[in-house]
CSV table of C-alpha atoms and ligand atoms in Angstrom, one decimal:
chain,number,residue,atom,x,y,z
B,39,UNK,CA,58.2,117.1,-9.8
B,40,UNK,CA,61.4,116.3,-8.2
B,41,UNK,CA,63.0,113.7,-5.9
B,42,UNK,CA,66.1,114.7,-4.3
B,43,UNK,CA,67.9,112.3,-1.8
B,44,UNK,CA,70.1,114.0,0.3
B,45,UNK,CA,73.0,112.1,1.7
B,46,UNK,CA,76.4,112.8,3.4
B,47,UNK,CA,79.8,112.1,1.2
B,48,UNK,CA,81.8,110.5,4.5
B,49,UNK,CA,81.6,109.5,7.4
B,50,UNK,CA,77.5,110.7,8.6
B,51,UNK,CA,77.0,114.2,10.7
B,52,UNK,CA,77.8,116.1,7.5
B,53,UNK,CA,75.5,118.5,8.3
B,54,UNK,CA,72.2,117.2,6.6
B,55,UNK,CA,70.4,118.5,9.0
B,56,UNK,CA,70.7,121.8,8.1
B,57,UNK,CA,70.7,121.9,4.8
B,58,UNK,CA,67.5,119.8,4.8
B,59,UNK,CA,65.8,122.6,6.7
B,60,UNK,CA,67.2,124.7,4.3
B,61,UNK,CA,65.3,123.2,1.2
B,62,UNK,CA,62.1,121.8,2.9
B,63,UNK,CA,60.5,125.6,2.0
B,64,UNK,CA,60.9,124.0,-2.4
B,65,UNK,CA,59.1,120.4,-1.5
B,66,UNK,CA,55.9,118.8,-0.9
B,67,UNK,CA,57.3,116.1,1.2
B,68,UNK,CA,60.5,115.5,3.0
B,69,UNK,CA,60.7,111.8,4.4
B,70,UNK,CA,63.5,110.0,6.1
B,71,UNK,CA,64.3,106.2,4.6
B,72,UNK,CA,67.0,104.6,6.3
B,73,UNK,CA,68.3,104.0,9.4
B,74,UNK,CA,66.3,104.9,13.2
B,75,UNK,CA,66.9,107.4,15.9
B,76,UNK,CA,71.3,106.4,16.3
B,77,UNK,CA,71.0,110.0,13.5
B,78,UNK,CA,70.9,112.9,15.5
B,79,UNK,CA,70.6,116.1,12.5
B,80,UNK,CA,71.2,120.0,14.1
B,81,UNK,CA,68.7,122.0,12.6
B,82,UNK,CA,69.0,126.0,14.1
B,83,UNK,CA,66.2,128.3,12.5
B,84,UNK,CA,64.0,130.4,13.5
B,85,UNK,CA,62.6,128.6,16.2
B,86,UNK,CA,65.8,127.8,17.9
B,87,UNK,CA,67.9,125.1,18.3
B,88,UNK,CA,66.6,121.0,17.4
B,89,UNK,CA,69.1,118.0,17.8
B,90,UNK,CA,66.1,115.7,15.5
B,91,UNK,CA,66.2,112.5,15.8
B,92,UNK,CA,63.3,110.8,14.3
B,93,UNK,CA,61.5,113.4,12.4
B,94,UNK,CA,62.7,114.5,9.5
B,95,UNK,CA,64.4,118.1,9.4
B,96,UNK,CA,62.6,119.5,6.5
B,97,UNK,CA,59.1,119.4,8.5
B,98,UNK,CA,59.9,122.8,10.4
B,99,UNK,CA,58.3,124.1,7.1
B,100,UNK,CA,55.0,124.4,7.6
B,101,UNK,CA,53.1,123.4,4.5
B,102,UNK,CA,55.4,120.5,3.9
B,103,UNK,CA,54.2,116.8,4.7
B,104,UNK,CA,57.1,114.8,7.5
B,105,UNK,CA,56.9,110.6,7.1
B,106,UNK,CA,58.9,108.1,8.0
B,107,UNK,CA,59.0,105.4,5.9
B,108,UNK,CA,59.3,101.6,6.5
B,109,UNK,CA,62.4,101.6,6.2
B,110,UNK,CA,63.5,103.6,8.9
B,111,UNK,CA,64.2,102.0,12.3
B,112,UNK,CA,62.2,103.6,15.6
B,113,UNK,CA,62.7,103.8,19.0
B,114,UNK,CA,58.4,105.5,20.4
B,115,UNK,CA,60.2,106.9,23.0
B,116,UNK,CA,62.0,109.3,20.9
B,117,UNK,CA,59.9,109.1,18.6
B,118,UNK,CA,57.4,110.5,20.9
B,119,UNK,CA,60.0,113.1,22.8
B,120,UNK,CA,60.8,114.8,19.6
B,121,UNK,CA,56.7,115.0,18.8
B,122,UNK,CA,56.0,116.5,22.6
B,123,UNK,CA,59.3,118.8,21.9
B,124,UNK,CA,58.6,120.2,18.4
B,125,UNK,CA,54.8,121.0,19.9
B,126,UNK,CA,56.5,123.0,22.5
B,127,UNK,CA,57.8,124.8,20.0
B,128,UNK,CA,55.1,125.5,18.4
B,129,UNK,CA,56.0,123.7,15.3
B,130,UNK,CA,52.4,122.3,14.5
B,131,UNK,CA,53.1,118.5,12.5
B,132,UNK,CA,49.4,117.2,13.5
B,133,UNK,CA,47.5,116.1,9.6
B,134,UNK,CA,50.9,116.7,8.0
B,135,UNK,CA,53.3,114.3,9.3
B,136,UNK,CA,53.0,110.4,9.1
B,137,UNK,CA,55.4,106.9,9.6
B,138,UNK,CA,54.4,103.4,7.4
B,139,UNK,CA,52.4,100.9,9.4
B,140,UNK,CA,56.3,98.8,8.0
B,141,UNK,CA,58.6,100.4,10.6
B,142,UNK,CA,60.4,98.0,12.9
B,143,UNK,CA,59.9,98.6,16.3
B,144,UNK,CA,64.0,99.5,18.2
B,145,UNK,CA,62.4,97.4,21.7
B,146,UNK,CA,64.3,97.0,25.2
B,147,UNK,CA,65.9,93.8,23.9
B,148,UNK,CA,67.8,95.8,21.5
B,149,UNK,CA,69.5,98.5,23.3
B,150,UNK,CA,70.4,96.1,25.8
B,151,UNK,CA,71.5,93.3,23.6
B,152,UNK,CA,73.6,96.5,21.2
B,153,UNK,CA,75.3,96.9,24.8
B,154,UNK,CA,76.2,93.5,25.5
B,155,UNK,CA,77.7,93.2,22.1
B,156,UNK,CA,79.3,95.9,21.9
B,157,UNK,CA,80.9,95.0,25.7
B,158,UNK,CA,81.6,90.8,24.6
B,159,UNK,CA,83.4,92.5,21.8
B,160,UNK,CA,86.1,94.3,23.7
B,161,UNK,CA,88.2,95.7,21.5
B,162,UNK,CA,87.4,95.0,18.0
B,163,UNK,CA,83.9,96.9,19.6
B,164,UNK,CA,81.9,99.2,16.9
B,165,UNK,CA,81.6,101.6,18.8
B,166,UNK,CA,77.5,102.0,18.8
B,167,UNK,CA,75.1,104.6,19.4
B,168,UNK,CA,74.1,102.0,21.7
B,169,UNK,CA,70.3,102.6,20.3
B,170,UNK,CA,69.3,98.6,19.2
B,171,UNK,CA,70.5,100.1,15.2
B,172,UNK,CA,72.0,96.4,14.8
B,173,UNK,CA,70.5,93.7,16.6
B,174,UNK,CA,66.7,95.8,15.2
B,175,UNK,CA,68.8,94.9,11.7
B,176,UNK,CA,68.7,91.4,13.0
B,177,UNK,CA,65.6,90.8,13.2
B,178,UNK,CA,64.0,92.7,10.7
B,179,UNK,CA,66.1,89.9,7.9
B,180,UNK,CA,65.5,86.8,10.8
B,181,UNK,CA,62.4,87.3,10.4
B,182,UNK,CA,61.6,88.3,14.0
B,183,UNK,CA,60.9,91.6,13.7
B,184,UNK,CA,58.1,93.9,15.4
B,185,UNK,CA,55.9,96.0,13.2
B,186,UNK,CA,53.6,99.2,14.1
B,187,UNK,CA,50.7,96.5,12.1
B,188,UNK,CA,51.6,94.1,14.0
B,189,UNK,CA,49.2,95.8,16.8
B,190,UNK,CA,46.5,95.8,14.5
B,191,UNK,CA,45.4,92.5,15.5
B,192,UNK,CA,47.0,90.0,18.5
B,193,UNK,CA,50.0,89.1,16.1
B,194,UNK,CA,51.6,91.9,18.8
B,195,UNK,CA,50.8,89.6,21.5
B,196,UNK,CA,52.5,86.7,20.2
B,197,UNK,CA,55.2,87.8,17.9
B,198,UNK,CA,56.2,90.2,21.3
B,199,UNK,CA,56.1,86.7,23.8
B,200,UNK,CA,58.1,84.9,21.4
B,201,UNK,CA,60.5,87.2,20.9
B,202,UNK,CA,60.8,87.7,25.1
B,203,UNK,CA,61.5,84.0,24.8
B,204,UNK,CA,64.5,84.1,22.5
B,205,UNK,CA,65.7,87.2,23.9
B,206,UNK,CA,66.1,86.1,27.3
B,207,UNK,CA,67.9,83.2,26.7
B,208,UNK,CA,71.0,85.4,24.9
B,209,UNK,CA,70.6,88.1,27.8
B,210,UNK,CA,71.5,85.8,30.1
B,211,UNK,CA,74.1,84.0,27.7
B,212,UNK,CA,76.2,87.8,27.2
B,213,UNK,CA,75.5,87.6,31.4
B,214,UNK,CA,72.5,90.6,31.4
B,215,UNK,CA,69.4,90.2,33.4
B,216,UNK,CA,66.2,88.5,31.3
B,217,UNK,CA,64.4,91.2,31.0
B,218,UNK,CA,59.8,90.7,31.7
B,219,UNK,CA,56.8,90.6,29.1
B,220,UNK,CA,54.1,91.9,30.5
B,221,UNK,CA,56.0,95.1,31.7
B,222,UNK,CA,57.0,95.4,27.8
B,223,UNK,CA,53.5,94.7,26.2
B,224,UNK,CA,52.0,97.4,28.1
B,225,UNK,CA,54.5,99.7,27.9
B,226,UNK,CA,54.3,99.2,23.7
B,227,UNK,CA,50.0,98.9,23.7
B,228,UNK,CA,50.2,102.4,25.4
B,229,UNK,CA,53.7,103.6,22.5
B,230,UNK,CA,51.3,102.5,19.8
B,231,UNK,CA,48.4,104.3,21.3
B,232,UNK,CA,49.9,107.3,21.4
B,233,UNK,CA,51.5,107.5,17.8
B,234,UNK,CA,48.3,105.5,16.1
B,235,UNK,CA,46.7,109.3,15.4
B,236,UNK,CA,50.3,109.1,12.5
B,237,UNK,CA,50.7,105.7,12.0
B,238,UNK,CA,49.0,105.1,8.0
B,239,UNK,CA,50.2,103.7,5.0
B,240,UNK,CA,52.8,105.4,2.4
B,241,UNK,CA,51.9,103.6,-0.7
B,242,UNK,CA,48.9,105.4,-1.7
B,243,UNK,CA,49.4,108.3,-0.8
B,244,UNK,CA,53.9,108.6,-1.9
B,245,UNK,CA,52.5,107.6,-5.2
B,246,UNK,CA,49.6,109.9,-5.7
B,247,UNK,CA,52.4,112.5,-5.4
B,248,UNK,CA,54.7,111.2,-8.5
B,249,UNK,CA,52.3,111.1,-10.2
B,250,UNK,CA,50.4,114.4,-9.9
B,251,UNK,CA,54.9,115.5,-9.9
B,252,UNK,CA,54.7,116.9,-6.2
B,253,UNK,CA,58.2,117.9,-6.0
B,254,UNK,CA,60.0,115.3,-2.5
B,255,UNK,CA,63.5,116.2,-0.2
B,256,UNK,CA,64.8,112.5,0.6
B,257,UNK,CA,66.5,112.9,4.2
B,258,UNK,CA,69.3,110.2,4.8
B,259,UNK,CA,70.4,109.2,7.8
B,260,UNK,CA,74.7,108.5,8.2
B,261,UNK,CA,77.1,108.9,5.4
B,262,UNK,CA,78.2,106.3,2.4
B,263,UNK,CA,80.6,105.5,5.1
B,264,UNK,CA,78.7,103.8,6.9
B,265,UNK,CA,76.8,101.9,4.9
B,266,UNK,CA,76.7,98.3,5.4
B,267,UNK,CA,77.8,96.9,2.1
B,268,UNK,CA,80.0,100.4,0.6
B,269,UNK,CA,81.2,101.9,4.2
B,270,UNK,CA,84.4,100.3,6.3
B,271,UNK,CA,83.0,96.7,7.0
B,272,UNK,CA,83.0,95.9,10.7
B,273,UNK,CA,82.6,99.1,11.1
B,274,UNK,CA,79.5,100.6,9.7
B,275,UNK,CA,75.9,101.0,10.6
B,276,UNK,CA,73.1,97.9,10.1
B,277,UNK,CA,71.1,99.8,7.0
B,278,UNK,CA,71.9,100.9,3.6
B,279,UNK,CA,72.5,104.4,3.2
B,280,UNK,CA,73.1,104.9,-0.1
B,281,UNK,CA,70.1,106.9,-2.9
B,282,UNK,CA,68.9,103.4,-3.2
B,283,UNK,CA,67.8,102.6,0.0
B,284,UNK,CA,65.0,105.2,-0.9
B,285,UNK,CA,63.6,102.8,-2.7
B,286,UNK,CA,63.0,100.4,-0.6
B,287,UNK,CA,62.6,102.6,2.7
B,288,UNK,CA,59.6,104.8,0.6
B,289,UNK,CA,58.2,102.6,-2.0
B,290,UNK,CA,59.9,105.5,-4.6
B,291,UNK,CA,60.7,103.5,-7.8
B,292,UNK,CA,64.5,104.0,-8.4
B,293,UNK,CA,64.2,106.2,-12.7
B,294,UNK,CA,62.4,108.8,-10.1
B,295,UNK,CA,64.9,110.5,-8.8
B,296,UNK,CA,65.9,113.4,-10.6
B,297,UNK,CA,68.5,114.9,-8.6
B,298,UNK,CA,70.9,113.5,-5.6
B,299,UNK,CA,72.8,116.0,-3.1
B,300,UNK,CA,76.0,115.2,-1.7
B,301,UNK,CA,76.5,117.1,1.8
B,302,UNK,CA,80.1,117.2,2.6
B,303,UNK,CA,82.0,118.5,5.2
B,304,UNK,CA,84.8,121.2,4.7
B,305,UNK,CA,86.7,118.2,6.7
B,306,UNK,CA,86.0,114.6,7.9
B,307,UNK,CA,84.6,113.9,11.1
B,308,UNK,CA,84.0,110.7,12.2
B,309,UNK,CA,82.5,108.9,15.3
B,310,UNK,CA,82.6,105.0,17.2
B,311,UNK,CA,85.4,102.6,15.5
B,312,UNK,CA,87.1,102.1,12.6
B,313,UNK,CA,89.5,104.4,10.3
B,314,UNK,CA,89.6,107.5,9.1
B,315,UNK,CA,92.3,107.5,6.7
B,316,UNK,CA,92.6,111.1,7.1
B,317,UNK,CA,92.7,111.5,10.8
B,318,UNK,CA,94.4,114.1,13.2
B,319,UNK,CA,95.2,112.0,16.3
B,320,UNK,CA,96.9,114.7,18.3
B,321,UNK,CA,94.9,116.1,20.7
B,322,UNK,CA,97.2,119.4,21.4
B,323,UNK,CA,97.2,120.9,17.7
B,324,UNK,CA,95.0,123.3,16.9
B,325,UNK,CA,93.4,122.1,14.4
B,326,UNK,CA,92.1,119.3,16.1
B,327,UNK,CA,90.9,121.6,18.8
B,328,UNK,CA,89.3,123.8,15.6
B,329,UNK,CA,88.4,120.6,13.8
B,330,UNK,CA,86.5,119.6,17.1
B,331,UNK,CA,82.6,118.3,18.0
B,332,UNK,CA,80.6,117.1,19.9
B,333,UNK,CA,78.0,113.7,18.5
B,334,UNK,CA,74.6,115.2,18.2
B,335,UNK,CA,72.8,111.2,20.0
B,336,UNK,CA,75.6,110.2,21.9
B,337,UNK,CA,77.8,113.7,23.2
B,338,UNK,CA,80.4,111.6,21.9
B,339,UNK,CA,83.7,113.4,20.9
B,340,UNK,CA,83.9,112.8,17.0
B,341,UNK,CA,87.2,112.1,15.5
B,342,UNK,CA,88.7,115.0,13.0
B,343,UNK,CA,90.7,114.9,10.0
B,344,UNK,CA,91.0,117.1,7.0
B,345,UNK,CA,89.2,116.6,3.5
B,346,UNK,CA,89.1,112.9,1.9
B,347,UNK,CA,88.6,113.2,-1.5
B,348,UNK,CA,89.3,110.1,-2.3
B,349,UNK,CA,86.6,109.1,-0.1
B,350,UNK,CA,84.4,112.5,-1.2
B,351,UNK,CA,85.2,111.4,-5.0
B,352,UNK,CA,84.7,107.5,-4.8
B,353,UNK,CA,81.0,108.4,-3.0
B,354,UNK,CA,79.9,111.0,-5.3
B,355,UNK,CA,80.2,107.9,-8.6
B,356,UNK,CA,78.5,104.8,-5.6
B,357,UNK,CA,74.9,107.5,-5.2
B,358,UNK,CA,75.1,109.8,-8.5
B,359,UNK,CA,76.0,112.5,-6.7
B,360,UNK,CA,74.7,115.4,-9.2
B,361,UNK,CA,75.8,119.1,-6.6
B,362,UNK,CA,77.1,119.2,-3.7
B,363,UNK,CA,76.5,121.2,-0.4
B,364,UNK,CA,79.0,121.8,1.7
B,365,UNK,CA,79.8,122.3,5.4
B,366,UNK,CA,81.5,123.9,7.5
B,367,UNK,CA,83.7,125.8,5.4
B,368,UNK,CA,84.2,128.9,8.5
B,369,UNK,CA,85.9,126.0,10.5
B,370,UNK,CA,89.2,126.0,8.5
B,371,UNK,CA,89.6,130.1,8.5
B,372,UNK,CA,92.5,130.9,10.3
B,373,UNK,CA,94.4,128.4,8.7
B,374,UNK,CA,98.1,129.6,7.1
B,375,UNK,CA,98.4,125.8,5.5
B,376,UNK,CA,95.6,123.0,4.9
B,377,UNK,CA,96.3,120.4,3.6
B,378,UNK,CA,94.1,117.7,1.4
B,379,UNK,CA,93.9,114.3,0.2
B,380,UNK,CA,94.5,113.6,-3.3
B,381,UNK,CA,94.8,110.0,-3.1
B,382,UNK,CA,96.2,106.6,-0.9
B,383,UNK,CA,99.5,104.5,-1.4
B,384,UNK,CA,99.3,100.3,-0.4
B,385,UNK,CA,103.4,99.2,-0.4
B,386,UNK,CA,104.1,101.9,-2.9
B,387,UNK,CA,101.3,101.6,-5.1
B,388,UNK,CA,98.4,104.0,-5.6
B,389,UNK,CA,94.8,102.2,-4.2
B,390,UNK,CA,91.8,103.2,-4.1
B,391,UNK,CA,88.7,103.2,-1.5
B,392,UNK,CA,87.6,99.9,-3.4
B,393,UNK,CA,90.8,98.4,-3.9
B,394,UNK,CA,90.9,97.5,0.5
B,395,UNK,CA,88.7,96.9,3.5
B,396,UNK,CA,88.3,98.8,6.5
B,397,UNK,CA,91.6,96.6,8.2
B,398,UNK,CA,93.6,97.9,4.6
B,399,UNK,CA,92.0,101.6,5.1
B,400,UNK,CA,93.6,101.6,8.6
B,401,UNK,CA,96.9,101.3,6.9
B,402,UNK,CA,96.8,102.6,3.4
B,403,UNK,CA,99.9,106.0,3.0
B,404,UNK,CA,98.4,109.6,2.3
B,405,UNK,CA,99.6,111.7,-0.5
B,406,UNK,CA,98.2,115.2,0.5
B,407,UNK,CA,98.2,118.1,-0.4
B,408,UNK,CA,99.1,122.0,0.8
B,409,UNK,CA,96.8,124.3,0.1
B,410,UNK,CA,96.6,127.6,1.4
B,411,UNK,CA,94.4,128.4,3.7
B,412,UNK,CA,92.6,132.4,4.3
B,413,UNK,CA,92.9,134.2,7.9
B,414,UNK,CA,89.4,136.3,7.5
B,415,UNK,CA,86.6,135.1,8.8
B,416,UNK,CA,83.8,134.6,6.3
B,417,UNK,CA,80.1,133.6,9.2
B,418,UNK,CA,78.3,136.8,7.6
B,419,UNK,CA,79.7,135.9,3.8
B,420,UNK,CA,77.0,135.5,1.0
B,421,UNK,CA,77.7,135.4,-2.5
B,422,UNK,CA,80.7,133.6,-3.9
B,423,UNK,CA,83.1,136.5,-5.4
B,424,UNK,CA,83.2,138.0,-1.3
B,425,UNK,CA,84.9,134.9,0.2
B,426,UNK,CA,88.6,135.3,0.4
B,427,UNK,CA,90.2,134.2,-3.0
B,428,UNK,CA,92.3,130.7,-1.0
B,429,UNK,CA,88.5,129.9,-0.1
B,430,UNK,CA,87.2,130.2,-3.4
B,431,UNK,CA,90.0,128.0,-4.6
B,432,UNK,CA,89.0,125.6,-1.8
B,433,UNK,CA,85.6,125.5,-3.3
B,434,UNK,CA,87.2,124.6,-7.1
B,435,UNK,CA,88.9,122.4,-6.1
B,436,UNK,CA,86.8,120.0,-4.2
B,437,UNK,CA,84.4,120.6,-7.7
B,438,UNK,CA,86.9,119.6,-9.7
B,439,UNK,CA,88.1,116.0,-8.0
B,440,UNK,CA,84.2,115.3,-7.6
B,441,UNK,CA,82.8,116.4,-10.8
B,442,UNK,CA,79.9,118.3,-9.8
B,443,UNK,CA,79.2,121.9,-9.2
B,444,UNK,CA,79.6,122.8,-5.2
B,445,UNK,CA,76.2,124.6,-5.6
B,446,UNK,CA,75.7,125.4,-1.6
B,447,UNK,CA,78.6,126.5,1.0
B,448,UNK,CA,77.4,126.6,4.6
B,449,UNK,CA,79.5,129.6,6.9
B,450,UNK,CA,77.6,128.9,10.0
B,451,UNK,CA,75.0,126.2,11.3
B,452,UNK,CA,71.6,128.9,11.1
B,453,UNK,CA,69.5,128.1,8.5
B,454,UNK,CA,71.1,131.1,6.7
B,455,UNK,CA,74.5,131.2,6.7
B,456,UNK,CA,74.6,129.3,3.2
B,457,UNK,CA,75.5,130.8,0.1
B,458,UNK,CA,74.1,129.8,-2.8
B,459,UNK,CA,76.0,129.9,-6.3
W,180,GDP,P1,73.7,116.0,10.5
W,180,GDP,O1,73.8,114.1,10.9
W,180,GDP,O2,74.9,115.1,9.0
W,180,GDP,O3,72.8,116.4,10.2
W,180,GDP,O4,75.0,116.9,11.1
W,180,GDP,P2,74.9,116.6,12.5
W,180,GDP,O5,73.8,117.9,13.2
W,180,GDP,O6,75.0,115.4,13.7
W,180,GDP,O7,76.3,117.5,12.4
W,180,GDP,C1,77.0,118.9,11.9
W,180,GDP,C2,77.1,120.2,12.9
W,180,GDP,O8,76.9,121.2,12.0
W,180,GDP,C3,75.7,120.2,13.2
W,180,GDP,O9,76.0,120.8,14.9
W,180,GDP,C4,74.9,121.8,12.7
W,180,GDP,O10,75.2,122.6,13.9
W,180,GDP,C5,77.1,122.5,12.2
W,180,GDP,N1,76.8,122.6,11.2
W,180,GDP,C6,75.9,122.9,9.6
W,180,GDP,N2,76.8,123.0,8.7
W,180,GDP,C7,77.4,123.9,9.1
W,180,GDP,C8,78.1,125.2,8.4
W,180,GDP,O11,78.7,125.0,7.1
W,180,GDP,N3,79.2,125.9,9.6
W,180,GDP,C9,79.6,125.7,11.1
W,180,GDP,N4,80.3,125.7,11.6
W,180,GDP,N5,78.4,124.4,11.8
W,180,GDP,C10,77.7,123.6,10.6
W,181,IMO,P1,73.8,111.5,11.4
W,181,IMO,O1,72.2,110.9,10.6
W,181,IMO,C1,77.3,109.3,12.9
W,181,IMO,C2,78.0,105.3,13.5
W,181,IMO,C3,78.3,105.1,14.8
W,181,IMO,C4,79.2,103.7,14.8
W,181,IMO,C5,78.8,103.1,14.0
W,181,IMO,C6,77.6,102.2,14.1
W,181,IMO,O2,73.9,112.2,12.5
W,181,IMO,O3,74.5,111.4,10.9
W,181,IMO,P2,74.9,102.5,14.9
W,181,IMO,O4,74.6,102.9,16.6
W,181,IMO,O5,74.4,102.9,13.7
W,181,IMO,O6,75.3,100.2,15.1
W,181,IMO,O7,76.6,102.5,15.6
W,181,IMO,O8,77.6,104.5,13.4
W,181,IMO,N1,76.7,106.3,13.3
W,181,IMO,C7,77.1,108.2,13.3
W,181,IMO,N2,78.0,108.3,13.0
W,181,IMO,N3,76.5,109.9,12.1
W,181,IMO,C8,75.3,109.0,12.3
W,181,IMO,O9,74.9,109.2,12.3
W,181,IMO,C9,75.6,107.9,12.4
W,181,IMO,N4,75.1,107.0,13.2
W,181,IMO,C10,75.3,105.7,13.2
W,181,IMO,O10,78.9,106.0,15.9
W,181,IMO,O11,80.5,103.7,14.6
W,182,MG,MG1,74.6,113.3,13.1
C-alpha cells in the first residue's frame, strides 16, 4: 500500500495536475482533499488539453477511482460542466467517481461576498480568484455552511432560508444587490439531482482501500505558501494545503501517508497579491517574457521570479517531502545565466522564511547565487544523462539544498515530457 500526497512547494501552479496525471495509472484511487474550484490544474495527454478545477487530475487513467473528499468545497455548476467536458472527451467516470456528502457547497452569496470583500479592502485586497472560497470556508467553520447531506432532509430549505436572510443583510450593507431564496433553492435542488448519483460517504471505501493495500494518490490544490497557517498570511487561501489536510479532508489517518512528492517549478510564480521575494518586475526584460504564464482558473497573468531555494527548503521540512518533481526545466533553456535565491537578509542579518511575516518577507534582501545556464532545447530529452551538464547541475543544486532527491523532471507540458531518474 502507498499513500502518496502530491503537493506544490511554492505558491501554486507548480504543475501538480500534470504530475498527478502522469502517476495515476499506478494507483487505485486519486483524490482531492482541500480547496475548491479556485484550483486550475492543466493536463495534456492523449485525450487532449484540459483545465481541471474539481475532478482529480488522475481521472484519465481508466482503472483509477476519483474521489472528492469532504475537505473540498464545490461550486456545483463548475463540477457539472467538468463532468460533461470529460464525458464529451470520452472519459467515462460513472461508477468510478465519488463525492463526499460532507463537502460544502459554494453558494451564489459566497461568490458575491468574495467580490464585495475584495472591493472593500481596496489596495489591501488578497487578489482572490473570486470563486467564493474565503466566504464558504468561513461559513464552514462558523457553522453556517450547507453540505450535500442537507439535501437528504428538509434541512436544506431551512438552512438556506436562514443563510439568505443573514447574507442579504451583509450584501446590502456592503452595497451589493440582495439575492432571492426561491431562485437559489430551485437551482441548487437541480444541481443536487444531477450530482446525486456521484455522492456517497467515502469512509468505508477509504478504510477498505487502506486495509486491502490499495494505492492512493492525494492531489493537493494550491501550494504550500498559500496555506492558511504557514503561507504568507493574509495573502493565502482559505484551506490547509499541507499534507496533514489530507487526513481531515479524506479520512486517511496521518500514519498511512507513505510519500510526499513536492512539485517544484524551476522558477517561481504567484497569482494575486502578497510577497514574492525573487519577483522579476521589469516587464520588458527577456526573462519576464520567458517565464510568463496565464492562470488556469482566472486567466490572469502570473507574476514571475527566480527559483527561491529558501521557499523550497521550508516546504520540504513543513510537509515532510520525500522526493521532488522539478517542472518546467525546459523553460529555462537559452538563458546565459540564471539566478537562484539561496537565503534572505533583513537589516544585515540572515533570516529564514519563518522568521518574518508576509510584510517582512516583502522587505527581505535576497542573497542570489549566479548559476550558468544552457542554450540547448531540452524538450525532447528522455534521460537525465542527456541533459546539458549545466541543466544537470541545476537539478543537483536543488536536491542538495532540499536534502531530498529530484525523482522526476518536467521538460514540457505534455504527460510524456517527463524524465524519470
Ligand atoms: P497546477 O495548478 O499545479 O496543476 O499547475 P497549472 O496547470 O496551473 O500550471 C502549470 C503550467 O505549466 C500549465 O500550463 C502546465 O501545462 C505547464 N507545465 C507543467 N509542467 C511543465 C513542464 O515540465 N514544462 C512546461 N513547459 N510546462 C509545464
Ligand atoms: P492551483 O491548485 C495559484 C491564490 C489566489 C489568491 C489567493 C486567495 O491551480 O495551484 P482564493 O480564491 O483561494 O481565496 O484566493 O490564493 N490561489 C492560487 N494561486 N494557484 C492556485 O491553485 C490558487 N488558488 C488560489 O490567486 O492570491
Ligand atoms: Mg493551477
